[in-house]
Coordinates of C-alpha atoms in Angstrom, one line a residue:
X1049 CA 96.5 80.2 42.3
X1050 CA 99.6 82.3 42.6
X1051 CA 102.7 80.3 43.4
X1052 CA 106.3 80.9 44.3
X1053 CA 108.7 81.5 41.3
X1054 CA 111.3 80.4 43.1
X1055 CA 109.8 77.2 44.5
X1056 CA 106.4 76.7 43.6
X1057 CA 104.9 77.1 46.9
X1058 CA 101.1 78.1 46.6
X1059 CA 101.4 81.7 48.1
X1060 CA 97.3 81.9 47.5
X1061 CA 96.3 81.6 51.3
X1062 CA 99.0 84.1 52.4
X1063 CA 97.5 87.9 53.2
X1064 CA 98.7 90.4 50.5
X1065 CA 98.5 87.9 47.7
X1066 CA 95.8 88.9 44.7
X1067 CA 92.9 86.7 44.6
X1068 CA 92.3 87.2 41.1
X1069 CA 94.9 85.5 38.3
X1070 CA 96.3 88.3 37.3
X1071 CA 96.7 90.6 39.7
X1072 CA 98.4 93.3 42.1
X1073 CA 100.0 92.0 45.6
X1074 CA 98.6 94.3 47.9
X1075 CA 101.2 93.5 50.7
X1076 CA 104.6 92.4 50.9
X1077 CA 104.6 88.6 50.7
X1078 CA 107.6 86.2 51.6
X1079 CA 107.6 82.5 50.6
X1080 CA 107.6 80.5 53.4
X1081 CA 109.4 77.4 52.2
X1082 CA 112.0 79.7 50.2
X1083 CA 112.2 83.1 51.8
X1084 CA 111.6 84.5 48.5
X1085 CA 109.7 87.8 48.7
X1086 CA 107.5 89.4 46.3
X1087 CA 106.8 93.2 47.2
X1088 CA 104.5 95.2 47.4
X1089 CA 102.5 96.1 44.5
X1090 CA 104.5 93.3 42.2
X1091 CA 102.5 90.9 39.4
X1092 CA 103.4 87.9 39.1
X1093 CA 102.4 85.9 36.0
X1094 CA 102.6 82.1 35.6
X1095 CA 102.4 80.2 32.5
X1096 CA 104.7 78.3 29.6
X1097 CA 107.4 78.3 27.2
X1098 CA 104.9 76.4 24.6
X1099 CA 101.1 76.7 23.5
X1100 CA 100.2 73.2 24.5
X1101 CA 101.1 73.8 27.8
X1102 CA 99.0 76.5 28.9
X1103 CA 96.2 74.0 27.1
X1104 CA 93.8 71.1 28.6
X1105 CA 96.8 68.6 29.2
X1106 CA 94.8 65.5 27.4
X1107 CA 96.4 62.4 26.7
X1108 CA 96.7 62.4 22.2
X1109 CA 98.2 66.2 23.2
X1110 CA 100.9 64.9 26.3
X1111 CA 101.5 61.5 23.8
X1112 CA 102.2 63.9 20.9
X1113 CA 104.2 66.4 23.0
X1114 CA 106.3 63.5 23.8
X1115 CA 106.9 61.6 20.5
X1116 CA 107.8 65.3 19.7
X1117 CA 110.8 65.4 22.2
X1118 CA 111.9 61.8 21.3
X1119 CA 111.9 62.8 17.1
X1120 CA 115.3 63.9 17.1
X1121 CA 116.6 60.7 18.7
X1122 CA 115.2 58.7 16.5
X1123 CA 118.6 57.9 15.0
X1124 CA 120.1 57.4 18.4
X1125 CA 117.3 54.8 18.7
X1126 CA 118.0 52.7 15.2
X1127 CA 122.2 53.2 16.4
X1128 CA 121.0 51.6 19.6
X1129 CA 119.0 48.6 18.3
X1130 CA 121.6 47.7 15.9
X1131 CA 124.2 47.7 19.1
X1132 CA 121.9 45.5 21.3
X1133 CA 121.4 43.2 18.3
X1134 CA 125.0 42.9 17.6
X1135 CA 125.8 42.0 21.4
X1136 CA 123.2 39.3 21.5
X1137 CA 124.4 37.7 18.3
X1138 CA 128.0 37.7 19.4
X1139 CA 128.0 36.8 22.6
X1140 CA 130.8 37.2 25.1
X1141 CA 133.1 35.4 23.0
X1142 CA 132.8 38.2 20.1
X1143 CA 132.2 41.5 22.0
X1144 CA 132.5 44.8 20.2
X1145 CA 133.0 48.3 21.9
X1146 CA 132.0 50.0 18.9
X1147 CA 128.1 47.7 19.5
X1148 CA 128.3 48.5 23.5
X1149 CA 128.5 52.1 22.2
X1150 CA 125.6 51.7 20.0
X1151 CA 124.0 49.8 22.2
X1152 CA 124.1 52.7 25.0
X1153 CA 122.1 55.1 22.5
X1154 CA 119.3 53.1 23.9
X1155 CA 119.7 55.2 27.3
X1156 CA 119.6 58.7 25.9
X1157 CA 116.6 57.9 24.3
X1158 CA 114.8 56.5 27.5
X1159 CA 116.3 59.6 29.5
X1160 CA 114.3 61.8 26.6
X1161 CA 111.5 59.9 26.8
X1162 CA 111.4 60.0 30.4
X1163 CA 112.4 63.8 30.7
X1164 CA 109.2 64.6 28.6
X1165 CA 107.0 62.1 30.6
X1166 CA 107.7 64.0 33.6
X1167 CA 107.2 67.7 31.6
X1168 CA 103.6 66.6 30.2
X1169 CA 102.4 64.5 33.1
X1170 CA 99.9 66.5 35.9
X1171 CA 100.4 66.0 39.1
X1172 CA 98.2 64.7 41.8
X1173 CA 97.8 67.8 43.8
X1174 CA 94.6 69.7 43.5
X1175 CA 95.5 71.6 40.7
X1176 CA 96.5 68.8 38.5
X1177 CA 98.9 70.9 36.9
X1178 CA 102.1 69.5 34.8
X1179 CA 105.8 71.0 34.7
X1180 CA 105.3 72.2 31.2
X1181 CA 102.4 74.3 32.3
X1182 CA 104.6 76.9 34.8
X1183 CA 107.9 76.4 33.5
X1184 CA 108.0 80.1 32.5
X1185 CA 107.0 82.9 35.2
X1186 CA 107.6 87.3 35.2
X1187 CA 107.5 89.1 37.9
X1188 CA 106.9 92.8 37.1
X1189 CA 107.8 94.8 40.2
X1190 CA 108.3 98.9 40.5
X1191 CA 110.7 99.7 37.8
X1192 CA 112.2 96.3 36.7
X1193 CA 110.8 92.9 35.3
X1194 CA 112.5 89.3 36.8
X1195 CA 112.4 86.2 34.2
X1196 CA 112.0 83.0 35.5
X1197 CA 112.9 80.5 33.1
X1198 CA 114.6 77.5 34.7
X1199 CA 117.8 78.2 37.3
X1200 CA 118.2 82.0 38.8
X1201 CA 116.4 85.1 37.1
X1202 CA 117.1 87.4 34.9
X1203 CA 116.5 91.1 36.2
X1204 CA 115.5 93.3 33.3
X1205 CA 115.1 97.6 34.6
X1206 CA 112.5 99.3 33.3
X1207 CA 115.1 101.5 31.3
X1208 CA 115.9 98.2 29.0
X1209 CA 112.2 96.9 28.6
X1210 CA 111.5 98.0 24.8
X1211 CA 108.4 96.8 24.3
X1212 CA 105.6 94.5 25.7
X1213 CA 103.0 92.9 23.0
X1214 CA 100.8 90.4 23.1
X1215 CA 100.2 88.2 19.8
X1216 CA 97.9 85.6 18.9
X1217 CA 99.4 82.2 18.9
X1218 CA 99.5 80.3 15.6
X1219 CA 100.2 76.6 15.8
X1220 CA 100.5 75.7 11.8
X1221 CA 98.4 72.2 11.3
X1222 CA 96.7 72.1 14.1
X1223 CA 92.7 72.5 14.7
X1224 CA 91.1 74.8 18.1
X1225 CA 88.9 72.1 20.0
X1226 CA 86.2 72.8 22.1
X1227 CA 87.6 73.1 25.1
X1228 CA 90.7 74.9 24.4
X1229 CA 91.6 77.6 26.3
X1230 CA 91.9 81.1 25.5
X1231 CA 95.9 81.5 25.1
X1232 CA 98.1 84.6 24.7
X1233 CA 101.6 85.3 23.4
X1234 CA 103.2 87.4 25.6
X1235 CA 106.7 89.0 23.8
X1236 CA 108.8 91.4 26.3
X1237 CA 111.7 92.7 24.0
X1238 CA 114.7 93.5 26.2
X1239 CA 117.9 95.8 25.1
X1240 CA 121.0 93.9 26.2
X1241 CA 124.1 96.0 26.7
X1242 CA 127.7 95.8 26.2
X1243 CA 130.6 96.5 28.8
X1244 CA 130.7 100.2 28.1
X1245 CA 127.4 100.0 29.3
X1246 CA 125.3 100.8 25.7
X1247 CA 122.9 99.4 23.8
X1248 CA 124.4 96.5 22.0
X1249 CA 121.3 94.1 20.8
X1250 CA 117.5 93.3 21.1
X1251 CA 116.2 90.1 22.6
X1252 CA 113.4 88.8 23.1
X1253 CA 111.4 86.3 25.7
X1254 CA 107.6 85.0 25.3
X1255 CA 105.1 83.5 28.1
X1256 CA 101.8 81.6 26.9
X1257 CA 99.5 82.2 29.4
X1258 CA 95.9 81.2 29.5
X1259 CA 94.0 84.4 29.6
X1260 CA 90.4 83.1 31.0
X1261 CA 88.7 85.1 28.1
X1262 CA 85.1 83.0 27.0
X1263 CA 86.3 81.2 23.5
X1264 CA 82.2 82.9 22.5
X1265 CA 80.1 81.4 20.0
X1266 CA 81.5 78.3 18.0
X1267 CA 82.8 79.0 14.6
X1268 CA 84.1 82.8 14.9
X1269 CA 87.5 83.3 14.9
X1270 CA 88.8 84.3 18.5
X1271 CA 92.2 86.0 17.7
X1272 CA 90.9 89.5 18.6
X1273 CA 89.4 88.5 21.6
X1274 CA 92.7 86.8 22.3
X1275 CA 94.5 89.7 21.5
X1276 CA 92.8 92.1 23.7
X1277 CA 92.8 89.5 26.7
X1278 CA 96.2 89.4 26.6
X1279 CA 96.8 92.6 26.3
X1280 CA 94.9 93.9 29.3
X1281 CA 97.1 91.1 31.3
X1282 CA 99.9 92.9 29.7
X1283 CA 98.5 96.4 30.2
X1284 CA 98.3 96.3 33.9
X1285 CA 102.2 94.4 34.1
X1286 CA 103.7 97.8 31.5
X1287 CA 101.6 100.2 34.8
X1288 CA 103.9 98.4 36.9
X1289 CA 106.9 97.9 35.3
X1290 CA 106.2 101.8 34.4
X1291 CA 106.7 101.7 31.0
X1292 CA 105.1 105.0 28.8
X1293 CA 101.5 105.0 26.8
X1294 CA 101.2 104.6 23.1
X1295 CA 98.4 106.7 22.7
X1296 CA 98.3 110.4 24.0
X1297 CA 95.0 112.4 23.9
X1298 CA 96.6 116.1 23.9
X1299 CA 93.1 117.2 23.5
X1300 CA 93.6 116.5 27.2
X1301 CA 96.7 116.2 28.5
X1302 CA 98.9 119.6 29.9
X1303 CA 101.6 121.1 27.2
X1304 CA 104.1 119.9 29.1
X1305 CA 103.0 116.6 28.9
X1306 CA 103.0 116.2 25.0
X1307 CA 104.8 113.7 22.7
X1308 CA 107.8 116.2 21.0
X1309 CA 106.8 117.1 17.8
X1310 CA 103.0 116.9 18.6
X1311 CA 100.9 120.1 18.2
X1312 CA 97.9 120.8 20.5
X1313 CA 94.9 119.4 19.6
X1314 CA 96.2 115.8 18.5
X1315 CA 95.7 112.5 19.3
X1316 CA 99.0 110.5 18.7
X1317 CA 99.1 106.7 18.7
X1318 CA 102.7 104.9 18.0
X1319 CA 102.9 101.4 16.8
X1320 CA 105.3 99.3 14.4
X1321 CA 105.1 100.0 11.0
X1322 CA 104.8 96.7 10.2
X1323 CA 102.5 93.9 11.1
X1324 CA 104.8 90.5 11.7
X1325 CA 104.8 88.6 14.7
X1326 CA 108.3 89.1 17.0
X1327 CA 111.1 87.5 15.9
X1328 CA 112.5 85.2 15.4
X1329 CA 109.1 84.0 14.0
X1330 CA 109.0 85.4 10.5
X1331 CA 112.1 83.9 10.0
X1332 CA 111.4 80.1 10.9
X1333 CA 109.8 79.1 8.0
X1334 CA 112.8 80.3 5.3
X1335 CA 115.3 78.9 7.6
X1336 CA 113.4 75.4 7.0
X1337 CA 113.0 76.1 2.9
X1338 CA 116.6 77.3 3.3
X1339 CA 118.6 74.5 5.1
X1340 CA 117.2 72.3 2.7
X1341 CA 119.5 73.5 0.2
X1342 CA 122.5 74.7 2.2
X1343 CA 122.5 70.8 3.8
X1344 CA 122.2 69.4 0.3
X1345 CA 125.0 71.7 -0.7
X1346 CA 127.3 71.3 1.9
X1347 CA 127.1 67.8 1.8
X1348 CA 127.7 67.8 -2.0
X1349 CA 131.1 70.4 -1.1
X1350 CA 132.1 68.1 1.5
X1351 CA 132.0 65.2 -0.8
X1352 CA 133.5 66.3 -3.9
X1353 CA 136.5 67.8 -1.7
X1354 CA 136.9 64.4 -0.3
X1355 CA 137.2 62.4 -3.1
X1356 CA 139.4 64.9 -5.0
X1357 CA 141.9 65.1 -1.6
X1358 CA 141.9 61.0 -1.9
X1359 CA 142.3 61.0 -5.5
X1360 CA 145.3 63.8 -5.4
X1361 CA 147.1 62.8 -2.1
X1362 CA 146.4 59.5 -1.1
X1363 CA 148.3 56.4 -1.7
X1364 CA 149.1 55.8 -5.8
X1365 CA 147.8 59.4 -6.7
X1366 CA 146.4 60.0 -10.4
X1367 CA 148.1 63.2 -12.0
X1368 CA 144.5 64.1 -12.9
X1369 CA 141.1 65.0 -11.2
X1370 CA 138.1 63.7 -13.1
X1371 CA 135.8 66.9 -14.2
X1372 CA 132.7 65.7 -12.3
X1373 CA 134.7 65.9 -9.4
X1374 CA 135.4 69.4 -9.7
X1375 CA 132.1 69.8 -10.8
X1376 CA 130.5 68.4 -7.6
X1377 CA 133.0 70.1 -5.4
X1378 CA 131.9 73.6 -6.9
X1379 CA 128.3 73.1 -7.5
X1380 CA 128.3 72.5 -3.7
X1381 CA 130.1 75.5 -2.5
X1382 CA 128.6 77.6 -4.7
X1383 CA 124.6 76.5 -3.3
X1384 CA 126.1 76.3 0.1
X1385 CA 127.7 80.4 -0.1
X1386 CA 124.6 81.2 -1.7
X1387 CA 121.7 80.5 0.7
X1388 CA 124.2 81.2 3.2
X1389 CA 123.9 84.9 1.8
X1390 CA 120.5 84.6 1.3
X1391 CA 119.3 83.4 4.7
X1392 CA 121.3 86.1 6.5
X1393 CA 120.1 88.7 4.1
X1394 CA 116.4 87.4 4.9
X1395 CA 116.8 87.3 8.8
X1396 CA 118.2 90.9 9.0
X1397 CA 115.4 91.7 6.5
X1398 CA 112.6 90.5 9.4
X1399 CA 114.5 92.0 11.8
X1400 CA 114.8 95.6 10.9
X1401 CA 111.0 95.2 9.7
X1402 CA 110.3 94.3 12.9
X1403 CA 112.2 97.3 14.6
X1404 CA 110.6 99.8 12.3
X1405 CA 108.3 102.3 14.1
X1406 CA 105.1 104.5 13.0
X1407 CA 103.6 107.1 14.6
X1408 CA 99.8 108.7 13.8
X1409 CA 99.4 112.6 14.8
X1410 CA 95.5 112.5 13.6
X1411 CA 93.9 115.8 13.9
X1412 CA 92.3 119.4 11.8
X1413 CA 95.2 118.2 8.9
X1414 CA 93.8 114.4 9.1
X1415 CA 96.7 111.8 9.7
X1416 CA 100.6 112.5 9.9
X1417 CA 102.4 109.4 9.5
X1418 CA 105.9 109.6 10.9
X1419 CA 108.0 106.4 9.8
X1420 CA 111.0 106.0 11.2
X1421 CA 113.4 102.8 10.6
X1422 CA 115.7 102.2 12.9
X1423 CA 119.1 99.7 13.3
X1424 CA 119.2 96.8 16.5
X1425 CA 120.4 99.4 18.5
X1426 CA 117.5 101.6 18.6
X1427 CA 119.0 104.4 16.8
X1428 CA 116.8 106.2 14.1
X1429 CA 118.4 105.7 10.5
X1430 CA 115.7 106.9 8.2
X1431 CA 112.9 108.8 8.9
X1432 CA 109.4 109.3 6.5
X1433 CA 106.9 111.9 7.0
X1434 CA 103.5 112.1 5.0
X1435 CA 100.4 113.9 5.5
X1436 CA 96.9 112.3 4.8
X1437 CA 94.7 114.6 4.5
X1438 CA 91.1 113.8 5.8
X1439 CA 89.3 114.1 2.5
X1440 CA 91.1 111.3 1.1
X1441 CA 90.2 109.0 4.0
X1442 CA 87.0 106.7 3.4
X1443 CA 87.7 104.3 6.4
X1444 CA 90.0 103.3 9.2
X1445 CA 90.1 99.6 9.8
X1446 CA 91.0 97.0 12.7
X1447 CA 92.6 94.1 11.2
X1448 CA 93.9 91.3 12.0
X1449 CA 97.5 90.2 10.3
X1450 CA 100.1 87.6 11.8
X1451 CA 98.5 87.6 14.8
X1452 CA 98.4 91.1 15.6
X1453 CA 95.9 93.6 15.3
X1454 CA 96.8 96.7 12.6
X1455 CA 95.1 99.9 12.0
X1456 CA 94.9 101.2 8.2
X1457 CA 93.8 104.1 6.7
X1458 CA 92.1 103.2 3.4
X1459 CA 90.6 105.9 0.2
X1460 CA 87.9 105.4 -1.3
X1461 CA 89.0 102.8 -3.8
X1462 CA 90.4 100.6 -1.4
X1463 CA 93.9 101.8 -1.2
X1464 CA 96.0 101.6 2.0
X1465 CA 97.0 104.9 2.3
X1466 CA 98.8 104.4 6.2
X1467 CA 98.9 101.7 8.8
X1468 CA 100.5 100.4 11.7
X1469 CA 100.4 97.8 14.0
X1470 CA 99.5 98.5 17.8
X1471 CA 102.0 97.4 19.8
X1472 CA 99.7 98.3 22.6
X1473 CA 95.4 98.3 23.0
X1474 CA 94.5 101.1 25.2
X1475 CA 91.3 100.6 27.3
X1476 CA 88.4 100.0 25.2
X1477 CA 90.0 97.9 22.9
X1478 CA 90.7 98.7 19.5
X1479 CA 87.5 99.6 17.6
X1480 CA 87.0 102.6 20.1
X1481 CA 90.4 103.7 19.4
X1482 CA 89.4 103.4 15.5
X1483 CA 86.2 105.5 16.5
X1484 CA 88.3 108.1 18.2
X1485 CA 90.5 108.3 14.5
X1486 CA 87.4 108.3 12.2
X1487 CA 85.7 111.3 14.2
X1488 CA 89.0 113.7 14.3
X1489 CA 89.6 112.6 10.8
X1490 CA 86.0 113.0 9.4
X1491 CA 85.6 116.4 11.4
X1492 CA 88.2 117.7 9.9
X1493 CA 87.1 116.7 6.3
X1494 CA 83.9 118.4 6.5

């Protein structure tokens, strides 16, 4: 049912609205609750800022969604007891502030707990959907995409949409159950620019949306089907948005309408170079391994500094700083500066990988792999060209890495010798786009 971003009225019954989930509004349509209007030819998508929203809202997932939300209160909770505690023993006659300010802890926590209630409980319309579900909506219209993410939306022209894919979620410890939907990443990157007006950063926003794909038989892994769901959703919102193709055919298309740099003849596909899923993603897990230390060191620094400012300058100062505590004090900022360093070193790392392009000119010479690496602004700093010829190449395989499916060219040992990851699937999905490859590159071989 398609419902108003703006105020969540059920535009379903209303003529010009799509019928199917997904799809194009064949009329102007205005909200009649808010006056909002969705044009003409617009798609609206609906979905959440999680994975266990766009899933069956069960009661172990909604109770474990919320002890999630309360987790970081948890110390706010054991201040608060203590406060409450220390009132009741007291009494009137021995009242503390600093215990009616533990005490009021106790609130923040039951505002949490209550705030996630209300995300993760359905309602008792017809739909039975909750909050968390729909807190997340894009509307692609003619040109520009609108984010809907709580409060007004964020326009986005089509000029500053980078790039659209679609990943396979990956929820570490958890386990698919039967009735799980079929749910899609969605990943619009968006070039935000400064006040001279250029290109200043990349960002990025996700939607999880259910896709409606059948989960097929039990036991086989669903991330390709998952991929390619989503990706037709997201094919038919880049058409409207009017974003280009990643694969050109110029076996077909005009002159005038081929890639620069592409001679007749080819077929030319353009993907990243690497297969990672968007940032910030491939940089969560070091940032947990690394705070570990950085926390540890810092508090070590903090410590050390502390005790030698008390022993230097405090009341009846010692001439003399014991060694360990210069020790401490060092050993401290030395960690901390270091995986410091090492984290940001790491997260521009993912970053660029992420940015770095590919493109495949496959035709009579086989495969020309253009690489090009580029800086957050889009601009081209290195640039790698190698030919593959089709003799060398035994196979071209779909694969599946980090959610994301990745074409490689492999020789007959086994080698990778290219690959990139499809930012896009054209129609037909992958493996007929893999076909297409294999039969330019194997004519050419023979």
């Amino acid at each position: 049912m398609h419902r108003c971003p703006k105020c969540d009225y059920a535009l379903g019954a209303l003529r010009g609205a799509p019928a199917e989930p997904f799809g194009e509004f064949t009329e102007d349509v205005r909200c009649p609750e808010c006056s909002f209007l969705v044009p003409k030819g617009a798609r609206l998508l609906t979905g959440s800022s999680t994975v266990a929203g766009s899933q069956p809202l069960t009661t172990r997932r909604r109770t474990g969604q919320i002890l999630l939300a309360a987790a970081p209160a948890m110390y706010l909770l054991q201040m608060g007891i203590e406060g409450t505690v220390g009132l009741v023993r007291k009494g009137t006659a021995g009242f503390s502030t600093w215990d009616a300010v533990k005490a009021s802890g106790l609130v923040v926590v039951g505002l949490i707990v209550w705030t996630a209630w209300r995300r993760w409980t359905p309602s008792a319309d017809t739909e039975g959907r909750a909050p968390a579900s729909f807190d997340v909506r894009w509307l692609a219209v003619p040109g520009a995409l609108d984010i809907f993410a709580g409060g007004e939306p964020t326009r986005h022209a089509a000029t500053d949409v980078h790039r659209i894919i679609v990943t396979s979620p990956d929820e570490p410890l958890t386990r698919r159950r039967a009735d799980d939907r079929m749910v899609a990443a969605l990943t619009v990157s968006t070039w935000q620019r400064d006040a001279s007006g250029r290109r200043a950063d990349l960002r990025q926003a996700v939607i999880f949306l259910d896709t409606g794909a059948a989960p097929g038989p039990p036991g086989r892994d669903g991330t390709s089907t998952i991929i390619e769901a989503g990706d037709a959703i997201a094919r038919g919102l880049r058409r409207t948005i009017g974003l280009a193709a990643p694969v050109h055919d110029d076996a077909e298309n005009a002159p005038d309408a081929r890639p620069s740099g592409t001679e007749a003849g080819t077929l030319a596909v353009e993907g990243a170079l690497h297969a990672q899923a968007p940032w910030p993603a491939p940089g969560r897990a070091e940032s947990v391994l690394l705070g570990i230390p950085t926390i540890l060191g810092l508090s070590l620094a903090v410590v050390g500094a502390v005790l030698i400012l008390v022993r230097t300058a405090g009341p009846g100062a010692a001439p003399s700083v014991p060694t360990w505590m210069w020790v401490m004090a060092s050993i401290g900022a030395v960690a901390t500066v270091s995986c410091g360093l090492l984290w940001w070193w790491l997260m521009l790392r993912f970053r660029l990988r992420g940015l770095a392009r590919c493109r495949w000119d496959v035709g009579d010479h086989g495969i020309r792999a253009t690489e090009r690496r580029v800086d957050r602004r889009g601009n081209t700093v290195d640039e790698f060209v190698r030919d593959v010829p089709g003799g060398r190449i035994a196979g071209i395989e779909v694969r599946l890495e980090y959610g994301r499916i990745r074409l490689v060219a492999t020789s007959h040992d086994g080698r990778v010798l290219a690959g990139l990851a499809l930012d896009e699937i054209p129609e037909g999905g992958a493996e007929s786009l893999a076909q297409r490859i294999r039969e330019r590159v194997w004519t050419a071989a023979r």
